[in-house]
XYZ file of C-alpha atoms in Angstrom:
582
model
C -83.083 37.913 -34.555
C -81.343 41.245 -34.704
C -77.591 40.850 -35.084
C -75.556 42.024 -31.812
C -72.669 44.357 -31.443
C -69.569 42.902 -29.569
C -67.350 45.280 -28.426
C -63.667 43.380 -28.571
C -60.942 42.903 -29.474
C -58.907 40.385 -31.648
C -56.331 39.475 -28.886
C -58.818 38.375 -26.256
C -59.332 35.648 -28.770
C -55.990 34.298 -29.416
C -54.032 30.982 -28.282
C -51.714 31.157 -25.358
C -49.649 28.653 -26.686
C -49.352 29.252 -30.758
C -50.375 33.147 -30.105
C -52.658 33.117 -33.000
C -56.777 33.434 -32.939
C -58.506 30.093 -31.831
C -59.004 27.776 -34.804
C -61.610 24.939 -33.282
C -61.295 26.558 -29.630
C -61.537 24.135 -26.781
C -62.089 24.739 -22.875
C -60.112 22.863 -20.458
C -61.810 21.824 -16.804
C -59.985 25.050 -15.569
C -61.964 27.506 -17.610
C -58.520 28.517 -19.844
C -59.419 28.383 -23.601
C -57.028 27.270 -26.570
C -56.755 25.860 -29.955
C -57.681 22.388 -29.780
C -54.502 21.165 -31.931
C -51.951 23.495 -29.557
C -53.292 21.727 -26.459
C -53.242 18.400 -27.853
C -49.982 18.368 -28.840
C -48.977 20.102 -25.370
C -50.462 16.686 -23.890
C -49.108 14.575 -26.415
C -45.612 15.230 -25.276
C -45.878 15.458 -21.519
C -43.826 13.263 -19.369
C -45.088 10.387 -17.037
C -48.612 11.365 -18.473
C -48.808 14.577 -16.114
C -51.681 16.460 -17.848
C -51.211 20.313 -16.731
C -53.021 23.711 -17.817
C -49.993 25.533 -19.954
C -51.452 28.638 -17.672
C -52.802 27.987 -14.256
C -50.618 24.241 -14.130
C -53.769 22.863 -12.607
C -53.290 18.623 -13.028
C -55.925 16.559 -14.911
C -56.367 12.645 -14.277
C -57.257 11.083 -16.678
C -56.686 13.258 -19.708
C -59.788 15.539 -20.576
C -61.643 14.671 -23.070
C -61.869 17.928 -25.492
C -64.822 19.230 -27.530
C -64.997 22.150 -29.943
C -66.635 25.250 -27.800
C -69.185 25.964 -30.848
C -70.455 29.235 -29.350
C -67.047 30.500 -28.989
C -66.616 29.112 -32.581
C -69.148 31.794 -33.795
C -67.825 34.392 -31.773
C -64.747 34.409 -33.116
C -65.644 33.961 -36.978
C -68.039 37.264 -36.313
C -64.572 38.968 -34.374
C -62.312 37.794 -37.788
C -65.456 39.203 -39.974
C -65.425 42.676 -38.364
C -62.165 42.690 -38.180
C -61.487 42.350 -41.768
C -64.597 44.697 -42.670
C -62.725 47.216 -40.432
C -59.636 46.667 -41.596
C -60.446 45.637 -45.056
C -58.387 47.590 -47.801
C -60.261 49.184 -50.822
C -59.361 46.487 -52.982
C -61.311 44.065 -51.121
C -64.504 46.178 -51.419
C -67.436 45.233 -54.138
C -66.875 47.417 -56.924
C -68.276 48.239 -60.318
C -68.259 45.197 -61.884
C -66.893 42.790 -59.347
C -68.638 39.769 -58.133
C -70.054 39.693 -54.955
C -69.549 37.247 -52.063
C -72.471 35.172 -51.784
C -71.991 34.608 -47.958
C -71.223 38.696 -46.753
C -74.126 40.201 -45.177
C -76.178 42.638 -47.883
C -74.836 45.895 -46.376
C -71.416 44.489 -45.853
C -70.851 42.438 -49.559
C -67.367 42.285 -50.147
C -65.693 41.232 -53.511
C -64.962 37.674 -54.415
C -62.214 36.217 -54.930
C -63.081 32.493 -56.012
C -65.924 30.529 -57.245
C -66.594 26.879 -56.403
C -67.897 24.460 -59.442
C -69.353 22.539 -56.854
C -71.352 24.715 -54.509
C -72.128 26.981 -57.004
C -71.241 30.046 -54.891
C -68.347 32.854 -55.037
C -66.269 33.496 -51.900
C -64.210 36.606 -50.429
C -61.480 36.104 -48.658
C -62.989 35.532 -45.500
C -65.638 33.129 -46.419
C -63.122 31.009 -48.678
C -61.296 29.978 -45.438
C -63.460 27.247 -45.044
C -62.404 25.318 -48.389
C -58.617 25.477 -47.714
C -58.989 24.531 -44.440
C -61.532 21.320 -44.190
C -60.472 18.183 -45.529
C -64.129 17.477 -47.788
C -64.387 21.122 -49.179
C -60.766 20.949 -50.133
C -61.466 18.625 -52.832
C -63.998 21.003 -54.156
C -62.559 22.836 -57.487
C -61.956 26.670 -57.042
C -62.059 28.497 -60.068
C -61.410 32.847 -60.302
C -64.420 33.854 -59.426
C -67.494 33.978 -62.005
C -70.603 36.074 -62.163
C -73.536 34.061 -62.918
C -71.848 30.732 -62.236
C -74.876 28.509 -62.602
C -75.664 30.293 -65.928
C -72.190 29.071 -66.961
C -73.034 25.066 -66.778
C -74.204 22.860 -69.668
C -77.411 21.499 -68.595
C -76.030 17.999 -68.919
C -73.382 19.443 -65.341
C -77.096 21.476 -64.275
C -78.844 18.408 -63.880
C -75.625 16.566 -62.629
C -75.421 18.686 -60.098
C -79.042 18.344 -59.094
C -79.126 15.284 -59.064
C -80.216 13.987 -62.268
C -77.770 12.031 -64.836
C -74.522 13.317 -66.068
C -72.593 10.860 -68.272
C -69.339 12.792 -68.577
C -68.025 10.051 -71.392
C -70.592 11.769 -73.155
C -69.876 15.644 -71.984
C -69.143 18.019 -75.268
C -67.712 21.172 -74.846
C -70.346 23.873 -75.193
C -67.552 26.714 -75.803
C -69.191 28.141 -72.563
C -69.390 25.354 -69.750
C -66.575 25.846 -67.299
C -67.258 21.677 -65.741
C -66.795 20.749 -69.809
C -63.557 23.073 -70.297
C -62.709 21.341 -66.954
C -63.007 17.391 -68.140
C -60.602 18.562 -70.757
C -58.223 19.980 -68.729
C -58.433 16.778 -66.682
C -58.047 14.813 -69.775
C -55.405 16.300 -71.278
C -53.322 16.468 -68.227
C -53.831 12.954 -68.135
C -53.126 11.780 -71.455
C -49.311 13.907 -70.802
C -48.950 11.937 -67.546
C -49.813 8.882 -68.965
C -47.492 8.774 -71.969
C -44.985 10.070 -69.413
C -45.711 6.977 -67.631
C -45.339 4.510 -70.307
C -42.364 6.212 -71.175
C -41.200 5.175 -67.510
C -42.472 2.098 -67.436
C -40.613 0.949 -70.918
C -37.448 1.721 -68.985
C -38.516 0.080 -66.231
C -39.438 -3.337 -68.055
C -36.216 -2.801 -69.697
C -34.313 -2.812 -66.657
C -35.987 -5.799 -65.369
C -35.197 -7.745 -68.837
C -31.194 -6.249 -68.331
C -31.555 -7.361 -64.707
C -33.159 -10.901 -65.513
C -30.386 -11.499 -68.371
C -27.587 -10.568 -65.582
C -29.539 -12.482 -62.976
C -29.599 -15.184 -65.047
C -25.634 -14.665 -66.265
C -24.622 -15.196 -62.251
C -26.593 -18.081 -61.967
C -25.005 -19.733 -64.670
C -21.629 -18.241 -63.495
C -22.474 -19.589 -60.024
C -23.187 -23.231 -61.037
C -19.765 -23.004 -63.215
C -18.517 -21.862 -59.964
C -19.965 -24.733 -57.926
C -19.178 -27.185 -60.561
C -15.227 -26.261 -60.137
C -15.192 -25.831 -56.606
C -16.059 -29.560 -56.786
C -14.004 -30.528 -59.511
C -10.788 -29.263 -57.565
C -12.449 -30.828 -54.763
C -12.200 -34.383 -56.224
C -9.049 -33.421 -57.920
C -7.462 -32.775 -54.608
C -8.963 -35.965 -52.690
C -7.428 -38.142 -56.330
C -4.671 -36.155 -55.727
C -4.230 -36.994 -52.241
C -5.496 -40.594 -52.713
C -2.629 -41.244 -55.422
C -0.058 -39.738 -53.821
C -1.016 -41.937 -50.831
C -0.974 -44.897 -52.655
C 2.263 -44.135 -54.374
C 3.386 -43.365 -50.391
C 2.667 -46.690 -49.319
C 4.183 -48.378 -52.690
C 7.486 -46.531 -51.426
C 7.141 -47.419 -48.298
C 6.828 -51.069 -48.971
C 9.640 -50.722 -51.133
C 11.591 -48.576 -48.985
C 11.155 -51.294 -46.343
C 11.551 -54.034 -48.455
C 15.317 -53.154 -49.642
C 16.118 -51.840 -46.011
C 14.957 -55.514 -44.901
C 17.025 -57.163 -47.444
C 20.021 -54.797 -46.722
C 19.474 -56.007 -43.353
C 19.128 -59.762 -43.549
C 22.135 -59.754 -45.669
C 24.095 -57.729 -43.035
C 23.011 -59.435 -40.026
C 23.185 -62.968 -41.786
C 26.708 -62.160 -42.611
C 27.320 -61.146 -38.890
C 25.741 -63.783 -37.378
C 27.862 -66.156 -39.494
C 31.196 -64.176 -38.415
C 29.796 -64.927 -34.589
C 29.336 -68.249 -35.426
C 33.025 -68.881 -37.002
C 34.182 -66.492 -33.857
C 32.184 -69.075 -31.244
C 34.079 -71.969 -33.013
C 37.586 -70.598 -32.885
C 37.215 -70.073 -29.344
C 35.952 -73.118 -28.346
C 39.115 -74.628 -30.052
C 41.759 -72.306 -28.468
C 39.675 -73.096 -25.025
C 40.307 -76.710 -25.985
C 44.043 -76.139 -27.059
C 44.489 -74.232 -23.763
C 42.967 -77.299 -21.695
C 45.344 -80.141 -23.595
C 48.372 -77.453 -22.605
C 47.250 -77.241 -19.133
C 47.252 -81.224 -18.955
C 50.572 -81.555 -20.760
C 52.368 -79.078 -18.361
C 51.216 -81.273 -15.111
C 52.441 -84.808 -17.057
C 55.517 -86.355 -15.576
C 56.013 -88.462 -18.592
C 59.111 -86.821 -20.128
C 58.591 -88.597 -23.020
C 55.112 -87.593 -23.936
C 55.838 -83.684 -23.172
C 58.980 -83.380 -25.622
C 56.552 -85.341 -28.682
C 53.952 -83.462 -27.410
C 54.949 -79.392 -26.761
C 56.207 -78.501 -30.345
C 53.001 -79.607 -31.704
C 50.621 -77.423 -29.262
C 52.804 -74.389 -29.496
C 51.654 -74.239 -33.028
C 48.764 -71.547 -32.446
C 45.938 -72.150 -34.974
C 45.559 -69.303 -37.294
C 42.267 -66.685 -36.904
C 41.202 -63.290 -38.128
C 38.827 -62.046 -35.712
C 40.773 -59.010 -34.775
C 40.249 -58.331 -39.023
C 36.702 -59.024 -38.650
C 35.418 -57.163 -35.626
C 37.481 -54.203 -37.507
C 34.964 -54.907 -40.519
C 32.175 -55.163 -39.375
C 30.392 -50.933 -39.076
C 29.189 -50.292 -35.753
C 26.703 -47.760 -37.809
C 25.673 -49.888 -41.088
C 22.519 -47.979 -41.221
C 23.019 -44.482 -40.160
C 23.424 -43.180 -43.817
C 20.013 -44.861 -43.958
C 18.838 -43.285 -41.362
C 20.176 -39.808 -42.498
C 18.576 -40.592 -45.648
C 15.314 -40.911 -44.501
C 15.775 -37.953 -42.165
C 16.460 -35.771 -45.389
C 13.259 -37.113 -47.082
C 11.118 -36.080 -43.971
C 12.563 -32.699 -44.463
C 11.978 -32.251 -48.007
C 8.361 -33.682 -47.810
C 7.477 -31.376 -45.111
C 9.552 -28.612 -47.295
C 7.848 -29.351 -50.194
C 4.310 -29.589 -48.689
C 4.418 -26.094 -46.985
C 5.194 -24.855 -50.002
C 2.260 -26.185 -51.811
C 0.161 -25.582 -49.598
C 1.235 -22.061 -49.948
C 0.687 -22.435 -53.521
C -2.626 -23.290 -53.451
C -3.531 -21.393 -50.790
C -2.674 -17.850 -52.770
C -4.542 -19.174 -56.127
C -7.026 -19.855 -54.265
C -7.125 -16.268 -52.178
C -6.326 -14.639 -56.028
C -9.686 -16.725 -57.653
C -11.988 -15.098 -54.417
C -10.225 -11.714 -54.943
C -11.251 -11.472 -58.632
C -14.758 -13.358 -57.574
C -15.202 -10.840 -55.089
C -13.949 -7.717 -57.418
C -16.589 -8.838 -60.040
C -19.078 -9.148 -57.962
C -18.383 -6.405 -55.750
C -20.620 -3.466 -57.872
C -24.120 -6.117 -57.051
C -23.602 -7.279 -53.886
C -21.855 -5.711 -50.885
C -19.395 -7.823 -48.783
C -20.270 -7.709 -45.246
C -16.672 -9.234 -43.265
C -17.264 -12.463 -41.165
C -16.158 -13.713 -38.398
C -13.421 -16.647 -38.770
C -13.416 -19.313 -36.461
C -10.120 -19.829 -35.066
C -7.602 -22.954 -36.289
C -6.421 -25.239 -34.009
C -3.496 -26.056 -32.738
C -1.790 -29.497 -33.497
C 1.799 -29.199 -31.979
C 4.178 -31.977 -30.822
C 4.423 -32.408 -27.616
C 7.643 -30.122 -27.204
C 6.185 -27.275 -29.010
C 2.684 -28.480 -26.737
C 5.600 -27.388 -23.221
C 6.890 -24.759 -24.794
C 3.356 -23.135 -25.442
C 2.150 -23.879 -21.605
C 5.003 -22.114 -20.549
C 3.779 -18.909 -22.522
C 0.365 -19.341 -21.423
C 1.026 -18.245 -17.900
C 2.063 -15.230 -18.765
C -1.618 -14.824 -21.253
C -3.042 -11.734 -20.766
C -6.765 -10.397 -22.157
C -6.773 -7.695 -24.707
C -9.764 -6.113 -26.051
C -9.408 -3.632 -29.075
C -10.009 0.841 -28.163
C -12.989 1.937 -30.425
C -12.074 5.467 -29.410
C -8.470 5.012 -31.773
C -9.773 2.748 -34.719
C -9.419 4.163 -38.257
C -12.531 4.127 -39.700
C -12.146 1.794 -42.185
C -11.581 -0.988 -39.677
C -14.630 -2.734 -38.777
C -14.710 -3.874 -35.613
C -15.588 -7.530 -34.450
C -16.688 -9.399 -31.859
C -16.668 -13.324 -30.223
C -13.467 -12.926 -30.753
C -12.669 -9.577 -30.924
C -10.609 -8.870 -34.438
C -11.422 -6.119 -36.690
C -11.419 -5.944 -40.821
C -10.305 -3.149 -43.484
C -12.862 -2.997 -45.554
C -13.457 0.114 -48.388
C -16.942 1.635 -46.857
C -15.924 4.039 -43.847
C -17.669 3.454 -40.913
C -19.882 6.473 -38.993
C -17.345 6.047 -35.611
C -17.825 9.907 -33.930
C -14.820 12.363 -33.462
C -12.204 11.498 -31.390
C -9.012 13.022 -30.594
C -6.933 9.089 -29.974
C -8.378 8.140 -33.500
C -5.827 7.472 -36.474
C -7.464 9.616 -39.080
C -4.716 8.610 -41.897
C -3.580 4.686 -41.424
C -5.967 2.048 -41.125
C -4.532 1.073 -37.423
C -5.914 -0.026 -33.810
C -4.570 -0.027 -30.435
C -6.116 -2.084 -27.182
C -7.275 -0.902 -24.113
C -4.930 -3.042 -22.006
C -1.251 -1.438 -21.640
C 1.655 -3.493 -20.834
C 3.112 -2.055 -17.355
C 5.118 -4.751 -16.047
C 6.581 -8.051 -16.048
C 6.175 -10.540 -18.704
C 2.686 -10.518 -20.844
C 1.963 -13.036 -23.967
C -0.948 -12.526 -26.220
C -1.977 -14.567 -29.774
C -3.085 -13.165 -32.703
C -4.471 -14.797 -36.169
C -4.267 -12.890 -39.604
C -6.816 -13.457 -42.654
C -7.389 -12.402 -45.706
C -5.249 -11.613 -48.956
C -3.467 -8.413 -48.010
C -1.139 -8.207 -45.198
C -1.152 -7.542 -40.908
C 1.055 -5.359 -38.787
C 1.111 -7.167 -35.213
C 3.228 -4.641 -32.947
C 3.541 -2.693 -29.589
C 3.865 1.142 -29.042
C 3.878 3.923 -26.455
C 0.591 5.329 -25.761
C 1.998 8.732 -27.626
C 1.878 7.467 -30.664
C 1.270 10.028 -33.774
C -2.865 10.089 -34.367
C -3.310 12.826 -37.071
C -2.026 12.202 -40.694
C 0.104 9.881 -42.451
C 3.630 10.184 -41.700
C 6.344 8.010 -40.080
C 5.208 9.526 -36.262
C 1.954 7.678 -36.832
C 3.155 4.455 -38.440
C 3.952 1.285 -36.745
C 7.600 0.437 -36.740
C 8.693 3.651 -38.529
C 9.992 5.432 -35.374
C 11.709 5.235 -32.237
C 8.278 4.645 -30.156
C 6.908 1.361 -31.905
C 7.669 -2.550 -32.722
C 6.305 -4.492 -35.929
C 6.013 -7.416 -37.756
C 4.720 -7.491 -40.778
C 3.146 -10.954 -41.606
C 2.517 -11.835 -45.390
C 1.877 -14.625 -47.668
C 5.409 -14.359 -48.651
C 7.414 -14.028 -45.366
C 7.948 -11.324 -42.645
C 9.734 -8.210 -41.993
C 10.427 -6.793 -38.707
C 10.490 -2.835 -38.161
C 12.063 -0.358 -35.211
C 12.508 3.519 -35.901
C 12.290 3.072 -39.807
C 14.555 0.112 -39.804
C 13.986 -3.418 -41.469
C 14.724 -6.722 -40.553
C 13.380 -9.385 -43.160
C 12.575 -12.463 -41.515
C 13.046 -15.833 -43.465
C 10.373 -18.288 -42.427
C 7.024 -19.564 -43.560
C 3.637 -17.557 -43.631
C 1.962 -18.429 -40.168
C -1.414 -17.768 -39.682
C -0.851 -17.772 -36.233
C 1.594 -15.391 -34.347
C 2.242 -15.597 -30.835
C 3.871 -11.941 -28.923
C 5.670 -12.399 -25.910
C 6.684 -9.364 -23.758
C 9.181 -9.380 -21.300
C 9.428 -5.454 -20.727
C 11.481 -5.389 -17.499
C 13.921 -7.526 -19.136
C 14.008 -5.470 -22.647
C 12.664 -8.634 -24.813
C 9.645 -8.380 -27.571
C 9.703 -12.230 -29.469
C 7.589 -13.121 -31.906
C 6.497 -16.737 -32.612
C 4.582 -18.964 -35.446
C 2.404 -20.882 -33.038
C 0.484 -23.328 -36.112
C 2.132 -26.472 -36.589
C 5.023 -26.130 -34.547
C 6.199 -23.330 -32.589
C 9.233 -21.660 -34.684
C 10.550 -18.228 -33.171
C 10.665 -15.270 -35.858
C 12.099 -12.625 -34.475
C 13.252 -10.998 -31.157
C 13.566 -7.471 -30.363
C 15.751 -5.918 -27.373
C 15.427 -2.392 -26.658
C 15.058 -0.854 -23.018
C 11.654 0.179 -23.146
C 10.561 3.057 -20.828
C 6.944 3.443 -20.980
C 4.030 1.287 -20.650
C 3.088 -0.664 -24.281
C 0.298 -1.169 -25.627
C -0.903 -3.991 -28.244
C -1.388 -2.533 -31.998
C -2.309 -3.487 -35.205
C -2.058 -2.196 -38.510
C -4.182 -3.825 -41.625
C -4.078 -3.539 -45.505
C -7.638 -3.700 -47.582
C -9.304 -7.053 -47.245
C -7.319 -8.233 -44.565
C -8.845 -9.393 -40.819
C -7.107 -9.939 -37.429
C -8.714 -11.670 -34.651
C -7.229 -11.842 -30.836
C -7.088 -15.629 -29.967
C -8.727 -15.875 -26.424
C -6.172 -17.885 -24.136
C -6.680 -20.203 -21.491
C -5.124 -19.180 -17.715
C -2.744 -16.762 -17.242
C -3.506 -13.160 -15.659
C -4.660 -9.861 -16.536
C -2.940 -7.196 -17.463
């Protein structure tokens, strides 16, 4: 069939949508024409599965179903072919020497640029498309191309490649055989990749023998660590056990003398009552005979008998009402009231003891551990409250004033990591990706709430973890953002109210000034605003409720809740029970 002439151009025959010619063209049901990954991938993102023409915007339901147009295929390889032949520079042309495409028509042969070991052909430009484009021929080995290329082959590769038997374990090269010089390449490429694999895989089994030997080192260090978490817990129930005991062998004793003390003193009393009931009986009975001798006529009788009864019988009960104490056993009572004090004294103090060896052994715990394993901040439950029953009032009268407070996102430093159920937040060392925002505290590691104080009275509870210290405070809304200085730090200027709550005590601060505050560490502080009347107290609210310190100031804007936190410390908002909102 004699080859036809078409008259046209390149850019009839290229993609609307990618503007290059049609590689695998496909027609739509309108008639428009484009490359069948461009109009896929048109499709592929439309919305609500709306399947339009890019052109005409004619709809399709369902999607069409596309199929490479092969006519239009061959039309525009022969439009690329002519192209190129017309357009073709002189280099490109088969010269003297050069070797010729096998696939260029005889009177258009241009020069080739590669040679495939497999088909056993040489390419030009054009025709050589084909193996860097499809997936199977892209596999195929493209060598510069070779005159003669079949001549070039062993015969063990000839007959391979016809299908006979090639054993290429048992390929030698023939100084000539571009498959042989081929297998060597391969196999000297491989033997440098695989000793640079050993090489990685000796440090790799050496890591997992470092990595077993450490594994195996935390193991052990976390059954010693087991094994003296419950040594010092059966230490401290002993502990407890024995000093119970030794409580109840004091008590007994304790009792015992007080009841002796008081058998003695009461059987000594009782015996002065008696003596007292006796005495009267016989001035009652001296005051009767008297009574009978005044009514006697007998003269006689009365003179015998009147010096005798005016003889009064002697009696010391005015000496011993005076000696017998009205207190006997208020020293005792003192007594004991000083021992109450010193045991609760002395067991707050312990407690604090243990408490801050105990917080030290988990800091260095956590600072050797910290390079394996990354701490991830939890949330605390919250303590209870135990408080006598006046402390129990004195709390329900604060908690109708409760208000809710939630913490601003929009100001937290970004080393705070925000909690939830209940809402807290904890400094922690990795910062966290919060966006831009011009309310957030760039420098200091501080929080505000959403909720401002406007009006009226307001009470809110807060509990402080952890082994660094807690800022608990109130400021104007203008607060310094940007930077470090005093304008942005709680307590250090004339716009914000602090206390500073550590394992050691508390220190109040108002426009850079210091109160220290002498009381035990609470893990529980209670804030109650009165802003009309110019009052910010702050309470301990565990155990009993103890007030720590009371600021009055005449505050003229609306305050809002903040806290400040040092590295591995956590606060957490105690949700409260009635009250109102804010």
């Amino acid at each position: 069939m004699a080859q036809a002439n078409i008259s046209v151009t390149e850019s009839q025959f290229r993609c609307p949508i990618c503007q290059d010619i049609w590689k695998n063209p496909v027609s739509i049901p309108c008639g428009h024409t484009y490359c069948m990954l461009c109009i896929n991938s048109y499709w592929d993102h439309a919305e609500n599965a709306q399947f339009s023409c890019p052109q005409c915007r004619e709809m399709f339901s369902p999607r069409p179903v596309l199929r490479r147009n092969t006519v239009l295929a061959e039309v525009v390889e022969k439009v690329k072919m002519n192209e190129m032949v017309t357009s073709t520079v002189p280099e490109l042309y088969l010269g003297v020497g050069d070797v010729p495409c096998d696939f260029c028509p005889v009177e258009n042969k241009l020069r080739a640029l590669k040679s495939c070991l497999v088909c056993l052909a040489s390419f030009c430009e054009l025709h050589v498309l084909p193996h860097r484009e499809v997936e199977t021929l892209r596999r195929h080995k493209l060598v510069a191309a070779v005159e003669r290329l079949a001549e070039r082959l062993c015969a063990q590769h000839r007959l391979g490649l016809q299908g006979g038997s090639c054993n290429e374990d048992a390929v030698e090269w023939s100084g000539d055989c571009l498959l042989c010089e081929e297998v060597l390449n391969v196999d000297a490429q491989r033997a440098r990749k695989q000793a640079h694999l050993q090489d990685s895989q000796r440090v790799v089994r050496g890591r997992i023998s470092s990595a077993e030997r450490e594994e195996e080192q935390f193991q052990q260090s976390l059954e010693s660590l087991k094994e003296s978490a419950s040594a010092v817990l059966e230490d401290s129930d002993t502990l407890f056990e024995e000093l119970a005991l030794k409580l109840e062998k004091t008590r007994n004793e304790v009792r015992a003398r007080l009841e002796a003390r008081g058998r003695a003193v009461v059987g000594r009393a009782e015996r002065e009552l008696e003596t007292l009931e006796r005495e009267l009986e016989e001035l009652r009975r001296r005051d009767q005979e008297m009574e009978q001798l005044l009514l006697t006529e007998d003269n006689t009788h009365f003179l015998q008998s009147a010096p005798l009864l005016c003889i009064l019988p002697s009696t010391g009960r005015s000496c011993r009402v005076q000696g017998l104490p009205t207190d006997g056993f208020a020293a005792a009572g003192r007594a004991l009231g000083h021992l109450r004090a010193r045991m609760k004294e002395l067991c707050r103090e312990e407690v604090d003891n243990i408490t801050r060896a105990v917080n030290e052994s988990s800091s260095a715990c956590h600072s050797s551990s910290r390079e394996c394993v990354k701490a991830v901040p939890k949330v605390f439950p919250l303590s209870p409250l135990p408080l006598p029953a006046a402390d129990q009032r004195m709390r329900a009268a604060f908690l109708r004033y409760s208000c809710h407070l939630s913490l601003d996102p929009d100001t937290a430093h970004p080393t705070l990591v925000l909690l939830e159920a209940p809402q807290g937040a904890h400094c922690g060392e990795e910062p966290q990706p919060y966006p831009p925002h011009p309310q957030r505290f760039d420098s200091v590691a501080q929080v505000l709430c959403r909720e401002g104080q406007f009006g009226g009275a307001s009470y809110w509870e807060v509990e402080w973890r952890g082994s660094g210290w807690v800022d608990v405070g109130v400021t104007y809304r203008g607060i310094g953002r940007k930077g470090g200085g005093k304008p942005c730090l709680l307590g250090r200027n004339e716009n914000s109210w602090r206390l500073r709550c550590t394992h050691a005590g508390y220190a109040a601060w108002h426009d850079n000034r210091k109160t220290t505050v002498a009381a035990p560490a609470c893990p529980r502080i209670g804030v109650f605003l009165e802003r009309q009347k110019g009052a910010l107290s702050f309470y301990g609210v565990a155990g009993e409720v103890i007030l720590l310190h009371t600021f009055r100031c005449q505050f003229s804007q609306p305050l809002y809740p903040a806290f400040r936190l040092e590295l591995d410390s956590t606060m957490l908002i105690c949700p409260l029970e009635g009250g109102h909102a804010p």
